[in-house]
Short mmCIF file of C-alpha atoms in Angstrom, two decimals:
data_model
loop_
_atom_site.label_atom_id
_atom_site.label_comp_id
_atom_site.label_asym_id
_atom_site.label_seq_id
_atom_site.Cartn_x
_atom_site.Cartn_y
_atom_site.Cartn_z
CA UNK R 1 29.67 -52.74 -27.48
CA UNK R 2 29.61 -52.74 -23.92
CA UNK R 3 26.64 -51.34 -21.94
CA UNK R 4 27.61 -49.07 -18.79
CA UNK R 5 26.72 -49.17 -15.30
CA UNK R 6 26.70 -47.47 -12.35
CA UNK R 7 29.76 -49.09 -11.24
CA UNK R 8 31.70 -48.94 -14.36
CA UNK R 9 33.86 -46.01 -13.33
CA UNK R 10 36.37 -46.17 -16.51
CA UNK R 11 33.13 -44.95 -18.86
CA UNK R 12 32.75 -41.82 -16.74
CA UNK R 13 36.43 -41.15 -15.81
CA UNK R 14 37.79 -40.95 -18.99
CA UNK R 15 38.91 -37.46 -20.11
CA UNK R 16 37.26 -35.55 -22.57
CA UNK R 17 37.83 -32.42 -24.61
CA UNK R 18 36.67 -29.58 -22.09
CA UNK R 19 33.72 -27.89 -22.96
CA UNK R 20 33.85 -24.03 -24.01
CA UNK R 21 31.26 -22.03 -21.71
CA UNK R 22 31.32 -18.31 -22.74
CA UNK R 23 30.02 -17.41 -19.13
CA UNK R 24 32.85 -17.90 -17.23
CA UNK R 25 34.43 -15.21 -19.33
CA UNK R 26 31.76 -12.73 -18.45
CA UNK R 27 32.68 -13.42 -15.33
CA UNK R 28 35.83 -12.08 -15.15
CA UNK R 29 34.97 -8.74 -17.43
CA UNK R 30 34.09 -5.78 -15.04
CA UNK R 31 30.15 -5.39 -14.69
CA UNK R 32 28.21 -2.48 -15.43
CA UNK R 33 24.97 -3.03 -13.54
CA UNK R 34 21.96 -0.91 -13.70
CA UNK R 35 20.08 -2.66 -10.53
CA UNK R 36 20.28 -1.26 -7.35
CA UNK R 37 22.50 -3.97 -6.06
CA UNK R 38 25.22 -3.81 -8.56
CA UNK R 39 25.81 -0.14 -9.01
CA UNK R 40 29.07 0.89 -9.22
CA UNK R 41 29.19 4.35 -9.91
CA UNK R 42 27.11 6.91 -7.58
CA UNK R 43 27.17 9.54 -9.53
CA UNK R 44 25.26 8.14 -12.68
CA UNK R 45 22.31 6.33 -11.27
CA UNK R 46 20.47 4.90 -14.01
CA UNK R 47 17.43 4.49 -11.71
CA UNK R 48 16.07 6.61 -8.80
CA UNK R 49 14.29 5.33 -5.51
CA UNK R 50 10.80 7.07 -4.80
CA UNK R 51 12.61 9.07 -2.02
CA UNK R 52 14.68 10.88 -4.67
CA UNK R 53 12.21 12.10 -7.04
CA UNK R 54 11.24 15.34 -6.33
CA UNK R 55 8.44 17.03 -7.97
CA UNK R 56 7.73 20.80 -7.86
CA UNK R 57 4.23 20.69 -9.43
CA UNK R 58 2.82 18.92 -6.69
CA UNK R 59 1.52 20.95 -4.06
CA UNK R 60 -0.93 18.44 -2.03
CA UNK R 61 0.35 15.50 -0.31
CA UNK R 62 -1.25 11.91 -0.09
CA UNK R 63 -3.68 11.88 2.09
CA UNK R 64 -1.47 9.16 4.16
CA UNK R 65 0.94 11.43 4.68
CA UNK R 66 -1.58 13.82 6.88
CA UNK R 67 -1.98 12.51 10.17
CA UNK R 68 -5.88 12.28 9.82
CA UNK R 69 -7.75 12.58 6.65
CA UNK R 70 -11.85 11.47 5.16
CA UNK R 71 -11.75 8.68 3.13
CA UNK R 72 -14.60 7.89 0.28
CA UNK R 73 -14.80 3.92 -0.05
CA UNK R 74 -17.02 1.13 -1.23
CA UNK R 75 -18.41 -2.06 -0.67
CA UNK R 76 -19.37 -4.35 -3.79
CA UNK R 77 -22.83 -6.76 -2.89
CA UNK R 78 -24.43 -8.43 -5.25
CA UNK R 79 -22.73 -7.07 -7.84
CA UNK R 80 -23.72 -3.27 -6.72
CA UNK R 81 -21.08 -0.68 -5.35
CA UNK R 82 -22.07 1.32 -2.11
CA UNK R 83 -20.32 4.00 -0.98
CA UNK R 84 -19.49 4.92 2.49
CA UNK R 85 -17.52 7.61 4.53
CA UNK R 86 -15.13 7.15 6.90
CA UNK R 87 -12.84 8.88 9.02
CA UNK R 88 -9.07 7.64 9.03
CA UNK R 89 -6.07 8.95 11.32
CA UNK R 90 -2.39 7.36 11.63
CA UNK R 91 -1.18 6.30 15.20
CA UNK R 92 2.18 5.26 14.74
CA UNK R 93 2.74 3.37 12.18
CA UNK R 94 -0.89 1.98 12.14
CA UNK R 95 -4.03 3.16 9.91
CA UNK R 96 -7.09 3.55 12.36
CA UNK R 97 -10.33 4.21 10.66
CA UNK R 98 -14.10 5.27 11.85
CA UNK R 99 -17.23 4.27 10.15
CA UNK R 100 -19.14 7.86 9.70
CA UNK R 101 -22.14 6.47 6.81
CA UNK R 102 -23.34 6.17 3.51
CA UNK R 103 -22.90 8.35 1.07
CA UNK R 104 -26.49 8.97 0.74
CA UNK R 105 -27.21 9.20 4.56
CA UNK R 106 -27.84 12.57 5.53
CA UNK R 107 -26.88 12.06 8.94
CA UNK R 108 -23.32 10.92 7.61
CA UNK R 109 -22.81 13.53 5.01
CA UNK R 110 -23.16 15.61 8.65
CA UNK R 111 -20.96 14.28 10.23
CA UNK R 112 -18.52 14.28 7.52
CA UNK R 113 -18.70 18.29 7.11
CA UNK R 114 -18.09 18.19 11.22
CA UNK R 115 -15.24 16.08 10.86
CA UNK R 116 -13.38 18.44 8.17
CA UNK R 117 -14.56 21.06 10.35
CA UNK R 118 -12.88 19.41 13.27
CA UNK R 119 -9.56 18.64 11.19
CA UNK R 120 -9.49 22.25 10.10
CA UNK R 121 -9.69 23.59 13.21
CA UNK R 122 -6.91 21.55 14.45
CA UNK R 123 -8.29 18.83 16.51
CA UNK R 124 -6.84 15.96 17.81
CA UNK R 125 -8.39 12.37 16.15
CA UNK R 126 -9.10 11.20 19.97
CA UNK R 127 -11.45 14.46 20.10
CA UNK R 128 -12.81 13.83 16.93
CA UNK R 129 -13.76 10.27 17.60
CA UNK R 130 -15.91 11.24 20.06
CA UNK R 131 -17.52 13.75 18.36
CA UNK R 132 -18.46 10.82 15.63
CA UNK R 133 -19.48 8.31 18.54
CA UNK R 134 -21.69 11.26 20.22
CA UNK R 135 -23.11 11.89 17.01
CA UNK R 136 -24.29 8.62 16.49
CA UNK R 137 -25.32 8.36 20.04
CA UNK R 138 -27.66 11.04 19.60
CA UNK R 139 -28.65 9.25 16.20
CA UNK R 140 -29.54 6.46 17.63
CA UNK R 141 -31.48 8.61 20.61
CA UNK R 142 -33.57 10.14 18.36
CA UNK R 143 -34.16 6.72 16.50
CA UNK R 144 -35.75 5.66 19.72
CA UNK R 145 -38.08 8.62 19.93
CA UNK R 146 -39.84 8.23 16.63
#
């Protein structure tokens, strides 16, 4: 028996008995895709987008789809969550946010009942970042005193 090489051509030119592949066949059958690529029909949409689904039992929105909102966070240290406030507004297309406390600070449980204040009143978020930063000017003024 001969042994073959790279440049024995004859061993890899001969013809063989084509090989059956089922595939090909599938090929030429008409798809019925469910992904959102390959549907064919538009009025039997096996799946919906987020955009479509509409729900009537929800009344509130996401609080990312107000323009400025208080947000309830926390921080994990040494294995230990702390929770903060913090006041966040949308410019654009961007999430801004302002530090207002702790949870536990009274000073920032303040100023988070004069933010909502502020929001329900109809304020702008420029005027109610200053409010925060006067607050905690006059925070820190009084910090000085004692």
């Amino acid at each position: 028996m001969k042994q073959t090489t790279l440049f024995d051509l004859e061993a890899f030119t001969k013809s063989s008995i084509p090989v059956y592949d089922p595939f090909w066949d599938e090929l030429d059958a008409p798809q019925q895709s469910h992904s959102v690529g390959g549907q064919t029909r538009d009025s039997e949409s096996a799946y919906k987008s987020v955009g479509e689904q509409v729900r009537s039992d929800t009344l509130k929105s996401a609080p990312q789809h107000d323009t400025h909102w208080i947000e309830k966070y926390w921080v994990e240290r040494c294995s230990n969550k702390y929770w903060y406030y913090r006041y966040c507004w949308m410019q654009g297309r961007k999430i801004h946010r302002c530090y207002l406390g702790s949870v536990r600070s009274r000073q920032a449980q303040h100023g988070k009942e004069m933010v909502e204040i502020a929001i329900s009143d109809g304020r702008s978020p420029v005027e109610i970042e200053k409010l925060i930063r006067q607050q905690r000017d006059q925070g820190a003024r009084e910090q000085l005193r004692l």
